[in-house]
CHARMM-style PDB file with segment names, atoms N, HN, CA, C and O in Angstrom:
ATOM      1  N   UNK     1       0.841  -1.177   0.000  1.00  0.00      PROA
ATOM      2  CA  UNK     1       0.000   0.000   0.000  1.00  0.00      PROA
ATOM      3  C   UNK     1       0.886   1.239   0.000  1.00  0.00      PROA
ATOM      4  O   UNK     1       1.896   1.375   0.690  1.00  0.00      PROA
ATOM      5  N   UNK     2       0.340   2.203  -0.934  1.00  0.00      PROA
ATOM      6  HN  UNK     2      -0.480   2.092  -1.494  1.00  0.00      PROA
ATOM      7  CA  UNK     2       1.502   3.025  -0.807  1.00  0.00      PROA
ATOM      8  C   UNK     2       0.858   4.521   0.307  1.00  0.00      PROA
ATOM      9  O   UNK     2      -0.312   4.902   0.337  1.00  0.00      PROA
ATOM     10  N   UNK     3       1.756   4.980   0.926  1.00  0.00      PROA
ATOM     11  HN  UNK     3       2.706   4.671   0.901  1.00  0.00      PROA
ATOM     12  CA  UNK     3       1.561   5.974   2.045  1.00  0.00      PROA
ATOM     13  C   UNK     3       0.561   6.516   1.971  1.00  0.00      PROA
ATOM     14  O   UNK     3      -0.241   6.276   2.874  1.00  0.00      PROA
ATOM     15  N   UNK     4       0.081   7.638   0.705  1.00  0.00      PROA
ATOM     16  HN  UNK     4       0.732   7.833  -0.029  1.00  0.00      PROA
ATOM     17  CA  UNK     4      -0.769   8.095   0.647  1.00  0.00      PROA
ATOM     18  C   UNK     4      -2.404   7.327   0.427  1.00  0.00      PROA
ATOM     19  O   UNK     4      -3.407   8.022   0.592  1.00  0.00      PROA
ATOM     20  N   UNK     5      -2.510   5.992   0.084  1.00  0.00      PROA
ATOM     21  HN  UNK     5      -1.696   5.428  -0.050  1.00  0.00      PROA
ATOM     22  CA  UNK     5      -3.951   5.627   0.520  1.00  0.00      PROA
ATOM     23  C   UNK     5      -3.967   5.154   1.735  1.00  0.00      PROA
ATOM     24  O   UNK     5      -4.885   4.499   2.228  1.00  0.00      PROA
ATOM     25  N   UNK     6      -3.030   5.445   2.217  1.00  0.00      PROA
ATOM     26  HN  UNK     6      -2.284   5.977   1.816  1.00  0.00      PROA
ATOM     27  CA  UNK     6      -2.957   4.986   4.211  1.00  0.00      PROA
ATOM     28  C   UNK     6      -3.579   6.773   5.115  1.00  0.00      PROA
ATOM     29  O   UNK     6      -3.787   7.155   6.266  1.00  0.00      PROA
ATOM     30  N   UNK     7      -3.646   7.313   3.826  1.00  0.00      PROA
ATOM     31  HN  UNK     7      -3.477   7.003   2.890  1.00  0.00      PROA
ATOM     32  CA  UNK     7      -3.683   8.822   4.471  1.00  0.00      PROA
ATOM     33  C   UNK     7      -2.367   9.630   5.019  1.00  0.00      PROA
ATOM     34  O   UNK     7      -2.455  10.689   5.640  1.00  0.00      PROA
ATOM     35  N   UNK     8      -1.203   9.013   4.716  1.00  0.00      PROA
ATOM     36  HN  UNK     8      -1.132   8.152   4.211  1.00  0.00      PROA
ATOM     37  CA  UNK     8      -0.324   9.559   5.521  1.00  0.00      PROA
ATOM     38  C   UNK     8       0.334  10.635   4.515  1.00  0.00      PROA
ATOM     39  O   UNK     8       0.377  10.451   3.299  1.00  0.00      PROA
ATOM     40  N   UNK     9       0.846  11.790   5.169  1.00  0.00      PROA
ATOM     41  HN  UNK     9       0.811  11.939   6.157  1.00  0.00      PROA
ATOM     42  CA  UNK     9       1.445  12.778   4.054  1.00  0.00      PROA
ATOM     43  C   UNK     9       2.935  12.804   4.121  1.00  0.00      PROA
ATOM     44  O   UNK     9       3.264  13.047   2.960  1.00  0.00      PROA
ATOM     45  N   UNK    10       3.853  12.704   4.730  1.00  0.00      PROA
ATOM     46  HN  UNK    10       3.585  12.506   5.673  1.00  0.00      PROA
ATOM     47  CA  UNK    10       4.797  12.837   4.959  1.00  0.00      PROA
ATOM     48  C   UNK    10       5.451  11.371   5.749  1.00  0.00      PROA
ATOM     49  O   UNK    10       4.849  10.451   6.303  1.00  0.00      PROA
ATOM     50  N   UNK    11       6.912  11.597   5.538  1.00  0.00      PROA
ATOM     51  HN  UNK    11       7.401  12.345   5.088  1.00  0.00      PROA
ATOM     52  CA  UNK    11       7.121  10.038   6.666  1.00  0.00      PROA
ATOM     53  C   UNK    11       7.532  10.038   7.830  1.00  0.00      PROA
ATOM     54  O   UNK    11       7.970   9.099   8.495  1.00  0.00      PROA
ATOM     55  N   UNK    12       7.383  11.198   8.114  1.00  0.00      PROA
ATOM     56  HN  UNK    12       7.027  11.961   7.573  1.00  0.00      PROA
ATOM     57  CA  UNK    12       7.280  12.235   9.818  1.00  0.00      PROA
ATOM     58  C   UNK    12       6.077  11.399  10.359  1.00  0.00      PROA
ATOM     59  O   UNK    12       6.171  11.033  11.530  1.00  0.00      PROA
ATOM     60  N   UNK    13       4.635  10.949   9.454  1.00  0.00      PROA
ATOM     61  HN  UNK    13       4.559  11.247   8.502  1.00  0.00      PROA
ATOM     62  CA  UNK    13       3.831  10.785  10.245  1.00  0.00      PROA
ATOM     63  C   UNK    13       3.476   9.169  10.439  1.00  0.00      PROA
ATOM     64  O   UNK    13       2.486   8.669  10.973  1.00  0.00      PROA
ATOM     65  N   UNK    14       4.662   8.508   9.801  1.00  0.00      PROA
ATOM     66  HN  UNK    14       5.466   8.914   9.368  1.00  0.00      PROA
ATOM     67  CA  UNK    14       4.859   7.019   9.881  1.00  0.00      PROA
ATOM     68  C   UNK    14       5.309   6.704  11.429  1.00  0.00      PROA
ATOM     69  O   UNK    14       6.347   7.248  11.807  1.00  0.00      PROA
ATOM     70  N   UNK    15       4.689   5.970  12.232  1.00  0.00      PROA
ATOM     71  HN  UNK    15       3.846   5.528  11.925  1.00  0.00      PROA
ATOM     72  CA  UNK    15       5.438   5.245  13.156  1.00  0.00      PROA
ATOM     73  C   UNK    15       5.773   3.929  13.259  1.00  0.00      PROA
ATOM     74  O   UNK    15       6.445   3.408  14.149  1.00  0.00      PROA
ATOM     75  N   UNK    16       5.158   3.295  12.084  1.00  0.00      PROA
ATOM     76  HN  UNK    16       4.612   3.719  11.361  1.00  0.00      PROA
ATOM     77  CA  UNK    16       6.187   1.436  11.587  1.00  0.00      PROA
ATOM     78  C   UNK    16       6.044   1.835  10.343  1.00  0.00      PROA
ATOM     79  O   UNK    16       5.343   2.809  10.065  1.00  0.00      PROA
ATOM     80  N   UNK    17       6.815   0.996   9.272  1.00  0.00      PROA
ATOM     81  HN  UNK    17       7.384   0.205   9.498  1.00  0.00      PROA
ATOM     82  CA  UNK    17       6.802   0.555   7.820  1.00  0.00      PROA
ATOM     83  C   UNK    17       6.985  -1.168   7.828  1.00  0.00      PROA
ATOM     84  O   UNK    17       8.164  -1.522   7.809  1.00  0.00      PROA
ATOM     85  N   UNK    18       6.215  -2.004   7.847  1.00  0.00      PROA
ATOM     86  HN  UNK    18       5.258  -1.717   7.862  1.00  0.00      PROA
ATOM     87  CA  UNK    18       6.565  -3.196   7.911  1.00  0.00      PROA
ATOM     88  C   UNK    18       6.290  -3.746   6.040  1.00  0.00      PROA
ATOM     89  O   UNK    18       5.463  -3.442   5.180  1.00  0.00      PROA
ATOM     90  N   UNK    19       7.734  -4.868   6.106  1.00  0.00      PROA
ATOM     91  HN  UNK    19       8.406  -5.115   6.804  1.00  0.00      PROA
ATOM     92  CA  UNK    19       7.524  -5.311   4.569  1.00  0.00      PROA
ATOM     93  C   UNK    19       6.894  -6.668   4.688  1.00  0.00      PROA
ATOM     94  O   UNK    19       7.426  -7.564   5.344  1.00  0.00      PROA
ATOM     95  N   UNK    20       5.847  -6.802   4.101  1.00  0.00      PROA
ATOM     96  HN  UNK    20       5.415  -6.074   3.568  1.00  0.00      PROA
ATOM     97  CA  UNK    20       5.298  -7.693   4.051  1.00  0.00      PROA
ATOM     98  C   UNK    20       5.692  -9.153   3.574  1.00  0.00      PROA
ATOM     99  O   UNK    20       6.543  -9.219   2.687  1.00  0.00      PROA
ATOM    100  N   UNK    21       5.139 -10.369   4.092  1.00  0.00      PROA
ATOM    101  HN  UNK    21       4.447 -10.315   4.812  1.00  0.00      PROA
ATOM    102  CA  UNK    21       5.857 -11.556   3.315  1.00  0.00      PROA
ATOM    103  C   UNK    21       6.098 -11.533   1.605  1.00  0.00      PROA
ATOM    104  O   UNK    21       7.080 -11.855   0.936  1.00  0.00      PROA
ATOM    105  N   UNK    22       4.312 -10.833   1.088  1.00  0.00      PROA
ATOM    106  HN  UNK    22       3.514 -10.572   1.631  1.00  0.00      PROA
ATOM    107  CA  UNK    22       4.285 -10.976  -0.606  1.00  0.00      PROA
ATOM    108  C   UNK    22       5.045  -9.992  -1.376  1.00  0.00      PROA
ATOM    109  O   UNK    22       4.938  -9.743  -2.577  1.00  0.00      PROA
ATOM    110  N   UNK    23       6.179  -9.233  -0.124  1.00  0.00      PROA
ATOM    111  HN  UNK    23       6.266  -9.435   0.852  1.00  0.00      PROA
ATOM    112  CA  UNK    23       6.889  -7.660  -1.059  1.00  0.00      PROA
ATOM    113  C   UNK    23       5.810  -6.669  -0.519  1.00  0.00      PROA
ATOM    114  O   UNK    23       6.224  -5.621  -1.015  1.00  0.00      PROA
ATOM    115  N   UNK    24       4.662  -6.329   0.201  1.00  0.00      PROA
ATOM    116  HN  UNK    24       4.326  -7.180   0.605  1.00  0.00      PROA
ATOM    117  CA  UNK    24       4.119  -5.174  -0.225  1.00  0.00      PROA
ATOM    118  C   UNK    24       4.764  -4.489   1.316  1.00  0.00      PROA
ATOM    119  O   UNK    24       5.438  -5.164   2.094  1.00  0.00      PROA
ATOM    120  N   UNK    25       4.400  -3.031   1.550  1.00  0.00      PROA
ATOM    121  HN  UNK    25       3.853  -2.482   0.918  1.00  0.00      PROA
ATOM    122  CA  UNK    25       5.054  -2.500   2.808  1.00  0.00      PROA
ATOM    123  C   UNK    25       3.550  -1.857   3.187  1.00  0.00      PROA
ATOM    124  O   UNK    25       2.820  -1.166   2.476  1.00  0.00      PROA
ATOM    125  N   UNK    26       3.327  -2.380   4.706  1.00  0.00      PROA
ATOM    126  HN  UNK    26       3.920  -2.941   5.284  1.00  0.00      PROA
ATOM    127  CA  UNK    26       2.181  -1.907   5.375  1.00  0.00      PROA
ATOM    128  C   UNK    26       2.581  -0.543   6.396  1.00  0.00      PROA
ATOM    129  O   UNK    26       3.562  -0.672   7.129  1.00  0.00      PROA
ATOM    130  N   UNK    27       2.000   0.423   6.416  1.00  0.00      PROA
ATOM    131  HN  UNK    27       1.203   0.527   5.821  1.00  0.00      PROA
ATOM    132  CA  UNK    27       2.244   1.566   7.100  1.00  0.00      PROA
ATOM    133  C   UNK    27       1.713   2.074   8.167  1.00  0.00      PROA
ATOM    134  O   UNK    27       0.667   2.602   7.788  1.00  0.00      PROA
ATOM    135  N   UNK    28       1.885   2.282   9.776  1.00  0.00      PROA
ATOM    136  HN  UNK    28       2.734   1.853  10.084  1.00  0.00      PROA
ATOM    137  CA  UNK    28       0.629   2.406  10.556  1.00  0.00      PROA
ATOM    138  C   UNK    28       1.393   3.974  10.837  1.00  0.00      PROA
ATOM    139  O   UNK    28       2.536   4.418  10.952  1.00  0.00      PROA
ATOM    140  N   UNK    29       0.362   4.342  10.858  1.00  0.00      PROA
ATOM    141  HN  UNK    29      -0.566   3.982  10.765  1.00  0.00      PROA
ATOM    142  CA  UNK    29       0.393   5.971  11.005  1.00  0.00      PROA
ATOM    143  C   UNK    29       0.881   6.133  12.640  1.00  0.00      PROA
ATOM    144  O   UNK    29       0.657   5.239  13.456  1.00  0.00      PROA
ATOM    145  N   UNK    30       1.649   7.531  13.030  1.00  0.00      PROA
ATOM    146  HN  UNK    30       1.831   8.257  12.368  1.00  0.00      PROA
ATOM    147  CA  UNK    30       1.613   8.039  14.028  1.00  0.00      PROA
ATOM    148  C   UNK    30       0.571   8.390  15.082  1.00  0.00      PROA
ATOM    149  O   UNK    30      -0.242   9.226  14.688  1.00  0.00      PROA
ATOM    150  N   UNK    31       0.391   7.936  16.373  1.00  0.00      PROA
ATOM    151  HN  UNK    31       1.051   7.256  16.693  1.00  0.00      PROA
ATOM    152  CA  UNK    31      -1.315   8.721  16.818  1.00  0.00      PROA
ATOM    153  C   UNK    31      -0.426  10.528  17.680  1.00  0.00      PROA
ATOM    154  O   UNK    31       0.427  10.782  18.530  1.00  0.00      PROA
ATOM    155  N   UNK    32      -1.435  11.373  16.657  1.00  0.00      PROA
ATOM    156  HN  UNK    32      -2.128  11.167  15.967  1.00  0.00      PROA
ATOM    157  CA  UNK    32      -1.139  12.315  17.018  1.00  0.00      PROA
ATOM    158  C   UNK    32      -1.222  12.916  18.395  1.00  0.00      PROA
ATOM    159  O   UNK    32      -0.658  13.973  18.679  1.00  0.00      PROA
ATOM    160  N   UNK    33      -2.099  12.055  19.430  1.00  0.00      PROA
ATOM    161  HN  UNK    33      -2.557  11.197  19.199  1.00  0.00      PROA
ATOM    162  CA  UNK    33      -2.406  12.148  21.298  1.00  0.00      PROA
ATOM    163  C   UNK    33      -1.269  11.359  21.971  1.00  0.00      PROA
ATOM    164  O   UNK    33      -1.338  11.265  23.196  1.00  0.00      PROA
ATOM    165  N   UNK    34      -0.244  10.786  21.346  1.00  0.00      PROA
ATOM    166  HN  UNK    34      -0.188  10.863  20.351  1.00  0.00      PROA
ATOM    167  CA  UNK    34       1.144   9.906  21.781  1.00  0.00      PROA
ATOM    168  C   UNK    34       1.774  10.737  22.260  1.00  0.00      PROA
ATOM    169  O   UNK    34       2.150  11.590  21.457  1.00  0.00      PROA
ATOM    170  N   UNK    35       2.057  10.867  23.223  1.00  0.00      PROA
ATOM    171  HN  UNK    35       1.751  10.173  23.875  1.00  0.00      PROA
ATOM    172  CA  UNK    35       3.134  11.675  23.974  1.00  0.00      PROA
ATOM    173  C   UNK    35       4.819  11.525  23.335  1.00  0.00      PROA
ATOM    174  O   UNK    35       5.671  12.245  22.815  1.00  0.00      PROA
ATOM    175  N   UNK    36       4.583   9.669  23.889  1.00  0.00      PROA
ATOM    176  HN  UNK    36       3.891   9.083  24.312  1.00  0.00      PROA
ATOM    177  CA  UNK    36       6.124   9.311  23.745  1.00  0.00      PROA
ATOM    178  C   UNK    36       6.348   9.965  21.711  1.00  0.00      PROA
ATOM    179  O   UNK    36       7.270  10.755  21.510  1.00  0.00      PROA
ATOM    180  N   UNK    37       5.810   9.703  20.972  1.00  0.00      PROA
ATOM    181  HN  UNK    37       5.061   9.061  21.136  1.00  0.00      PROA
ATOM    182  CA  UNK    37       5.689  10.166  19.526  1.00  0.00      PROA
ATOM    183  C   UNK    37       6.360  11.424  19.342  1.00  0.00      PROA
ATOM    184  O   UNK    37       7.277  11.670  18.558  1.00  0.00      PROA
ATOM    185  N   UNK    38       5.582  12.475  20.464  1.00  0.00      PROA
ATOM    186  HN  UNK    38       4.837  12.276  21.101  1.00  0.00      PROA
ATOM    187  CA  UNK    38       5.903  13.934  20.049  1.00  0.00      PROA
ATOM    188  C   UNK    38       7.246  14.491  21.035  1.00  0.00      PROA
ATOM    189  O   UNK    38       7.513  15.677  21.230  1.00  0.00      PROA
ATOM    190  N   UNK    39       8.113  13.132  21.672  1.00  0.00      PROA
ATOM    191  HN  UNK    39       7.896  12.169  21.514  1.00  0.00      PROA
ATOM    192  CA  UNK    39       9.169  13.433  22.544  1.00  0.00      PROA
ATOM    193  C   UNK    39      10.063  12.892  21.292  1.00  0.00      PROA
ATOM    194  O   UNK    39      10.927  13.715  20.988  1.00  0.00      PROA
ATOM    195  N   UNK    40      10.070  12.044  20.715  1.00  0.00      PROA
ATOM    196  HN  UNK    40       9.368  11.376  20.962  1.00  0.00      PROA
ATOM    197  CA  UNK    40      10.695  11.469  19.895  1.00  0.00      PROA
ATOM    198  C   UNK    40      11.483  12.382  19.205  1.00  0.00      PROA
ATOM    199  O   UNK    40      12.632  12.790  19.374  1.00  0.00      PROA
ATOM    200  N   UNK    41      10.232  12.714  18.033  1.00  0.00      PROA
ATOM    201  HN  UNK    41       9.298  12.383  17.896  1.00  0.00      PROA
ATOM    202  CA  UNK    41      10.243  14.027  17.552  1.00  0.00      PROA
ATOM    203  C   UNK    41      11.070  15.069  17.753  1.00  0.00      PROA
ATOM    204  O   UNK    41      11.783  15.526  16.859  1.00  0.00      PROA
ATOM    205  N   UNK    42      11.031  15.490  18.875  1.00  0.00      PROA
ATOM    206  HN  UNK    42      10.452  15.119  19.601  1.00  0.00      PROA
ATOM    207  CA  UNK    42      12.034  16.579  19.496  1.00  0.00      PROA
ATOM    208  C   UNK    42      13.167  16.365  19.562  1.00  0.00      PROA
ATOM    209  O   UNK    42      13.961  17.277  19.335  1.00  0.00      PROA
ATOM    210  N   UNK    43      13.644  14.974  19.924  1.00  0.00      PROA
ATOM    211  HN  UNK    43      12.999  14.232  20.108  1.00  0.00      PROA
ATOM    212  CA  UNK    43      14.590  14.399  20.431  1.00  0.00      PROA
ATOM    213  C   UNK    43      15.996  14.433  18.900  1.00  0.00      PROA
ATOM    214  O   UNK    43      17.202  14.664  18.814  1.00  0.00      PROA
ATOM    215  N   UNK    44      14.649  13.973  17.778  1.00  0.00      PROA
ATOM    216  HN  UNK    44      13.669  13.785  17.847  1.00  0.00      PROA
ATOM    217  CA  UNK    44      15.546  13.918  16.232  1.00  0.00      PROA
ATOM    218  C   UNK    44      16.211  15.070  16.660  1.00  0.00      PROA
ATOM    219  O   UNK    44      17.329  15.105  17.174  1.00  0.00      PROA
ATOM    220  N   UNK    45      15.278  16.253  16.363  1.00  0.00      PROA
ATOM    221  HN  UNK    45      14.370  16.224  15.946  1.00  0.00      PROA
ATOM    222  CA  UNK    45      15.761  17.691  16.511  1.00  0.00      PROA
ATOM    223  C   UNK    45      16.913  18.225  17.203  1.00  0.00      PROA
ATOM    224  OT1 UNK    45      17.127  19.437  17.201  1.00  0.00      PROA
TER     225      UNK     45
END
């Protein structure tokens, strides 16, 4: 699936990319109410 029919816009707002057994890559979005997420974040910075 590619990012954008996952809804995601950027890969800031990825928090896994897993590759699937058949080749495809599944994407679970960031939850924007995650604390630990938006320490992370900072932390790149």
């Amino acid at each position: 699936m590619e990012m954008r029919l996952a809804g995601i816009a950027t890969i800031g707002d990825v928090a896994w990319a897993i590759l699937e057994p058949q080749g495809k890559i599944s994407f679970i979005k960031q939850d924007d109410n995650d604390p630990s997420a938006q320490q992370d974040e900072q932390d790149a910075l």
